[in-house]
Short mmCIF file of N, CA and C in Angstrom, two decimals:
data_model
loop_
_atom_site.label_atom_id
_atom_site.label_comp_id
_atom_site.label_asym_id
_atom_site.label_seq_id
_atom_site.Cartn_x
_atom_site.Cartn_y
_atom_site.Cartn_z
N MET U 1 -21.97 -3.03 -13.38
CA MET U 1 -21.54 -3.06 -12.15
C MET U 1 -21.25 -4.36 -11.59
N ILE U 2 -22.20 -5.24 -11.84
CA ILE U 2 -21.88 -6.50 -11.51
C ILE U 2 -20.72 -7.40 -11.57
N ARG U 3 -20.34 -7.10 -12.72
CA ARG U 3 -19.23 -7.77 -13.10
C ARG U 3 -17.85 -7.48 -12.61
N PRO U 4 -17.62 -6.24 -12.07
CA PRO U 4 -16.43 -5.96 -11.69
C PRO U 4 -16.50 -6.51 -9.83
N VAL U 5 -17.52 -6.60 -9.49
CA VAL U 5 -18.06 -7.39 -8.20
C VAL U 5 -17.59 -8.56 -8.46
N LEU U 6 -18.46 -9.35 -8.83
CA LEU U 6 -18.08 -10.72 -9.37
C LEU U 6 -16.52 -11.24 -9.71
N THR U 7 -15.96 -10.42 -10.49
CA THR U 7 -14.64 -10.17 -10.72
C THR U 7 -13.71 -10.45 -9.11
N GLU U 8 -14.16 -9.59 -8.36
CA GLU U 8 -13.25 -9.23 -7.21
C GLU U 8 -13.73 -10.14 -6.16
N ILE U 9 -14.75 -10.92 -6.29
CA ILE U 9 -15.23 -12.28 -5.38
C ILE U 9 -14.38 -13.33 -5.97
N GLY U 10 -14.31 -13.56 -7.45
CA GLY U 10 -13.42 -14.19 -7.71
C GLY U 10 -11.99 -14.66 -7.39
N ILE U 11 -11.47 -13.44 -7.81
CA ILE U 11 -10.00 -12.93 -6.73
C ILE U 11 -9.87 -13.84 -5.30
N PHE U 12 -11.01 -13.36 -4.79
CA PHE U 12 -10.74 -13.13 -3.39
C PHE U 12 -10.69 -14.95 -3.24
N LEU U 13 -11.80 -15.65 -4.07
CA LEU U 13 -11.77 -17.04 -3.98
C LEU U 13 -10.32 -18.01 -4.28
N ILE U 14 -9.72 -17.37 -5.15
CA ILE U 14 -8.54 -18.05 -5.62
C ILE U 14 -7.84 -18.61 -4.94
N PRO U 15 -7.24 -18.26 -3.59
CA PRO U 15 -6.51 -18.91 -2.74
C PRO U 15 -7.10 -19.93 -1.91
N PHE U 16 -8.47 -20.00 -1.78
CA PHE U 16 -8.95 -20.90 -1.57
C PHE U 16 -9.52 -22.48 -2.33
N ALA U 17 -9.39 -21.99 -3.28
CA ALA U 17 -9.65 -22.80 -4.57
C ALA U 17 -7.94 -23.50 -4.70
N VAL U 18 -6.90 -22.99 -4.60
CA VAL U 18 -5.65 -23.45 -4.79
C VAL U 18 -5.65 -24.33 -3.96
N TYR U 19 -5.95 -24.11 -2.36
CA TYR U 19 -5.73 -24.93 -1.21
C TYR U 19 -6.22 -26.04 -1.24
N ALA U 20 -7.48 -26.03 -1.80
CA ALA U 20 -8.37 -26.94 -1.86
C ALA U 20 -7.78 -27.88 -2.76
N LEU U 21 -7.50 -27.33 -3.95
CA LEU U 21 -6.79 -28.62 -4.91
C LEU U 21 -5.70 -29.14 -4.36
N PHE U 22 -4.87 -28.51 -3.67
CA PHE U 22 -3.75 -28.83 -3.02
C PHE U 22 -4.14 -30.04 -1.96
N LEU U 23 -5.38 -29.85 -1.40
CA LEU U 23 -5.88 -31.05 -0.54
C LEU U 23 -5.81 -32.23 -1.22
N ALA U 24 -6.90 -31.94 -2.39
CA ALA U 24 -7.24 -33.04 -2.99
C ALA U 24 -6.33 -33.85 -3.82
N ALA U 25 -5.07 -32.89 -4.18
CA ALA U 25 -4.00 -33.76 -4.95
C ALA U 25 -3.17 -34.49 -3.85
N THR U 26 -3.03 -34.01 -2.91
CA THR U 26 -2.34 -35.03 -1.51
C THR U 26 -3.11 -35.92 -0.63
N ARG U 27 -4.37 -36.18 -1.36
CA ARG U 27 -5.43 -36.84 -0.95
C ARG U 27 -5.60 -36.61 0.56
N SER U 28 -5.73 -35.35 1.24
CA SER U 28 -5.98 -35.22 2.74
C SER U 28 -7.47 -34.91 2.51
N GLY U 29 -7.94 -35.05 3.44
CA GLY U 29 -9.47 -34.89 3.85
C GLY U 29 -9.74 -33.65 3.57
N LEU U 30 -10.55 -33.32 2.46
CA LEU U 30 -10.69 -31.88 1.79
C LEU U 30 -11.93 -31.40 2.71
N PHE U 31 -12.78 -32.12 3.22
CA PHE U 31 -13.99 -31.68 4.07
C PHE U 31 -13.99 -31.97 5.63
N VAL U 32 -12.76 -32.49 5.92
CA VAL U 32 -12.23 -32.82 7.37
C VAL U 32 -11.82 -31.37 7.87
N GLN U 33 -12.40 -31.03 9.07
CA GLN U 33 -12.01 -29.55 10.12
C GLN U 33 -10.72 -29.07 10.28
N SER U 34 -9.30 -30.64 10.26
CA SER U 34 -8.44 -30.39 10.47
C SER U 34 -7.76 -30.22 9.20
N SER U 35 -8.06 -30.17 8.39
CA SER U 35 -7.42 -29.92 7.15
C SER U 35 -7.42 -28.30 6.82
N TRP U 36 -8.23 -27.88 7.73
CA TRP U 36 -8.28 -26.05 7.50
C TRP U 36 -8.05 -25.50 8.89
N PRO U 37 -7.12 -25.49 9.57
CA PRO U 37 -6.71 -24.89 10.90
C PRO U 37 -6.96 -23.50 10.71
N VAL U 38 -7.23 -22.83 11.86
CA VAL U 38 -7.05 -21.41 11.76
C VAL U 38 -6.03 -20.78 11.12
N THR U 39 -5.20 -20.72 11.54
CA THR U 39 -3.73 -20.21 10.95
C THR U 39 -3.67 -20.48 9.21
N ILE U 40 -4.11 -21.48 8.64
CA ILE U 40 -4.12 -21.27 7.38
C ILE U 40 -5.21 -20.60 6.86
N VAL U 41 -6.68 -20.93 7.37
CA VAL U 41 -7.28 -19.95 6.82
C VAL U 41 -7.13 -18.55 7.00
N ALA U 42 -6.40 -18.06 7.95
CA ALA U 42 -6.47 -16.58 8.41
C ALA U 42 -5.36 -16.32 7.23
N ARG U 43 -4.19 -17.16 6.82
CA ARG U 43 -3.06 -16.71 5.97
C ARG U 43 -3.93 -16.46 4.53
N LEU U 44 -4.98 -17.34 3.99
CA LEU U 44 -5.53 -17.54 2.92
C LEU U 44 -6.52 -16.42 2.96
N ILE U 45 -6.97 -15.72 3.99
CA ILE U 45 -7.70 -14.39 3.84
C ILE U 45 -6.87 -13.51 3.68
N LEU U 46 -5.49 -13.46 4.11
CA LEU U 46 -4.58 -12.09 3.97
C LEU U 46 -4.30 -12.31 2.73
N VAL U 47 -3.89 -13.29 2.08
CA VAL U 47 -3.43 -13.56 0.61
C VAL U 47 -4.61 -12.88 -0.19
N ALA U 48 -6.06 -13.37 0.26
CA ALA U 48 -6.97 -13.12 -0.65
C ALA U 48 -7.27 -11.45 -0.62
N LEU U 49 -7.20 -11.00 0.43
CA LEU U 49 -7.39 -9.40 0.52
C LEU U 49 -6.22 -8.63 -0.35
N VAL U 50 -5.22 -9.33 -0.38
CA VAL U 50 -3.84 -8.55 -0.89
C VAL U 50 -4.22 -8.70 -2.54
N LEU U 51 -4.56 -9.45 -3.17
CA LEU U 51 -5.01 -9.72 -4.33
C LEU U 51 -6.45 -8.91 -4.65
N VAL U 52 -7.43 -8.98 -3.69
CA VAL U 52 -8.23 -8.08 -4.18
C VAL U 52 -7.82 -7.03 -4.07
N ILE U 53 -7.15 -6.19 -3.12
CA ILE U 53 -6.56 -5.07 -3.18
C ILE U 53 -5.75 -4.62 -4.46
N ALA U 54 -5.19 -5.40 -4.73
CA ALA U 54 -4.12 -5.32 -5.88
C ALA U 54 -4.99 -5.39 -7.63
N GLY U 55 -6.04 -6.36 -7.44
CA GLY U 55 -7.18 -5.93 -8.34
C GLY U 55 -7.55 -4.66 -8.63
N LEU U 56 -7.98 -4.24 -7.27
CA LEU U 56 -8.80 -3.04 -7.46
C LEU U 56 -8.04 -1.90 -7.66
N VAL U 57 -6.91 -1.82 -7.35
CA VAL U 57 -5.99 -0.70 -7.70
C VAL U 57 -5.72 -0.67 -9.29
N GLY U 58 -5.56 -2.14 -9.66
CA GLY U 58 -5.07 -2.36 -11.30
C GLY U 58 -6.44 -1.90 -11.98
N LEU U 59 -7.61 -2.20 -11.55
CA LEU U 59 -8.68 -1.69 -12.22
C LEU U 59 -8.78 -0.18 -12.36
N ALA U 60 -8.55 0.45 -11.31
CA ALA U 60 -8.56 1.79 -11.13
C ALA U 60 -7.77 2.61 -11.97
N HIS U 61 -6.72 2.15 -12.23
CA HIS U 61 -5.31 2.51 -12.97
C HIS U 61 -5.28 2.34 -14.20
N PHE U 62 -5.94 1.17 -14.56
CA PHE U 62 -5.65 0.89 -16.07
C PHE U 62 -7.35 0.98 -16.69
N SER U 63 -8.27 1.38 -16.30
CA SER U 63 -9.67 1.12 -16.41
C SER U 63 -10.04 2.73 -16.65
N GLY U 64 -10.88 2.92 -17.83
CA GLY U 64 -11.60 4.37 -17.78
C GLY U 64 -10.80 5.05 -18.83
N ALA U 65 -11.44 6.42 -19.13
CA ALA U 65 -10.94 7.32 -19.70
C ALA U 65 -9.47 7.79 -19.51
N ALA U 66 -8.73 8.69 -20.47
CA ALA U 66 -7.49 9.28 -20.14
C ALA U 66 -7.93 10.21 -19.13
N PRO U 67 -6.84 10.86 -18.31
CA PRO U 67 -6.96 11.81 -17.48
C PRO U 67 -7.46 13.07 -18.30
N ASN U 68 -6.65 13.63 -19.36
CA ASN U 68 -7.53 14.79 -19.90
C ASN U 68 -8.27 14.75 -20.93
N SER U 69 -9.20 13.45 -20.86
CA SER U 69 -10.09 13.37 -22.12
C SER U 69 -11.57 14.52 -21.79
N THR U 70 -12.49 14.67 -22.55
CA THR U 70 -13.51 15.64 -22.20
C THR U 70 -14.49 14.44 -22.44
N TYR U 71 -15.94 14.51 -21.71
CA TYR U 71 -16.91 13.95 -21.77
C TYR U 71 -18.00 14.39 -22.35
N THR U 72 -18.32 13.68 -23.52
CA THR U 72 -19.61 14.44 -24.10
C THR U 72 -20.73 13.53 -23.50
N PRO U 73 -21.75 13.90 -22.75
CA PRO U 73 -23.12 13.00 -22.26
C PRO U 73 -23.69 12.50 -23.68
N ALA U 74 -24.51 11.75 -23.23
CA ALA U 74 -25.46 11.01 -24.36
C ALA U 74 -26.77 11.89 -24.64
N HIS U 75 -26.91 11.95 -26.03
CA HIS U 75 -27.68 13.32 -26.44
C HIS U 75 -28.59 12.57 -27.55
N ILE U 76 -29.66 12.93 -27.69
CA ILE U 76 -30.61 12.72 -28.77
C ILE U 76 -30.07 13.75 -30.32
N GLU U 77 -30.19 12.94 -31.39
CA GLU U 77 -29.74 13.43 -32.68
C GLU U 77 -30.72 13.13 -33.58
N ASN U 78 -31.63 14.01 -34.33
CA ASN U 78 -32.56 13.42 -35.33
C ASN U 78 -33.66 12.53 -34.88
N GLY U 79 -33.72 12.21 -33.28
CA GLY U 79 -34.96 11.10 -33.00
C GLY U 79 -33.97 9.94 -32.39
N ARG U 80 -32.57 9.87 -32.56
CA ARG U 80 -31.84 8.82 -32.34
C ARG U 80 -31.31 9.08 -31.33
N LEU U 81 -30.79 8.09 -30.09
CA LEU U 81 -30.11 8.20 -29.07
C LEU U 81 -28.52 7.97 -29.35
N VAL U 82 -27.72 9.23 -29.01
CA VAL U 82 -26.22 8.89 -29.63
C VAL U 82 -25.55 8.79 -28.20
N PRO U 83 -24.89 7.43 -28.10
CA PRO U 83 -24.33 7.49 -26.69
C PRO U 83 -22.97 8.66 -26.31
N GLY U 84 -22.71 8.24 -25.00
CA GLY U 84 -21.88 9.28 -24.45
C GLY U 84 -20.42 9.06 -24.91
N THR U 85 -19.60 9.68 -25.25
CA THR U 85 -18.06 9.47 -25.83
C THR U 85 -17.21 10.24 -24.71
N GLU U 86 -16.26 9.66 -24.65
CA GLU U 86 -14.66 10.44 -23.77
C GLU U 86 -13.84 10.46 -25.17
N ARG U 87 -13.34 11.70 -25.10
CA ARG U 87 -12.33 12.14 -26.45
C ARG U 87 -11.06 12.79 -25.83
#
């Protein structure tokens, strides 16, 4: 469960990292407050939220089992744990 959460946090941070790279490439003050105006930060947050929503929709759409699959729960056979399967 931690991997999808960290993936979405990473996706959220992508626009900020790209903007920071842009500031570093143009030799602007990366840590200067005037390089991070509220309008730019608001746009970066908006783009980040759109990316996160797209990532969550993609994760929900392309992961998991097929719609008509049958889940067989984990069980024990001959003293060994057999993991659950989806067929």
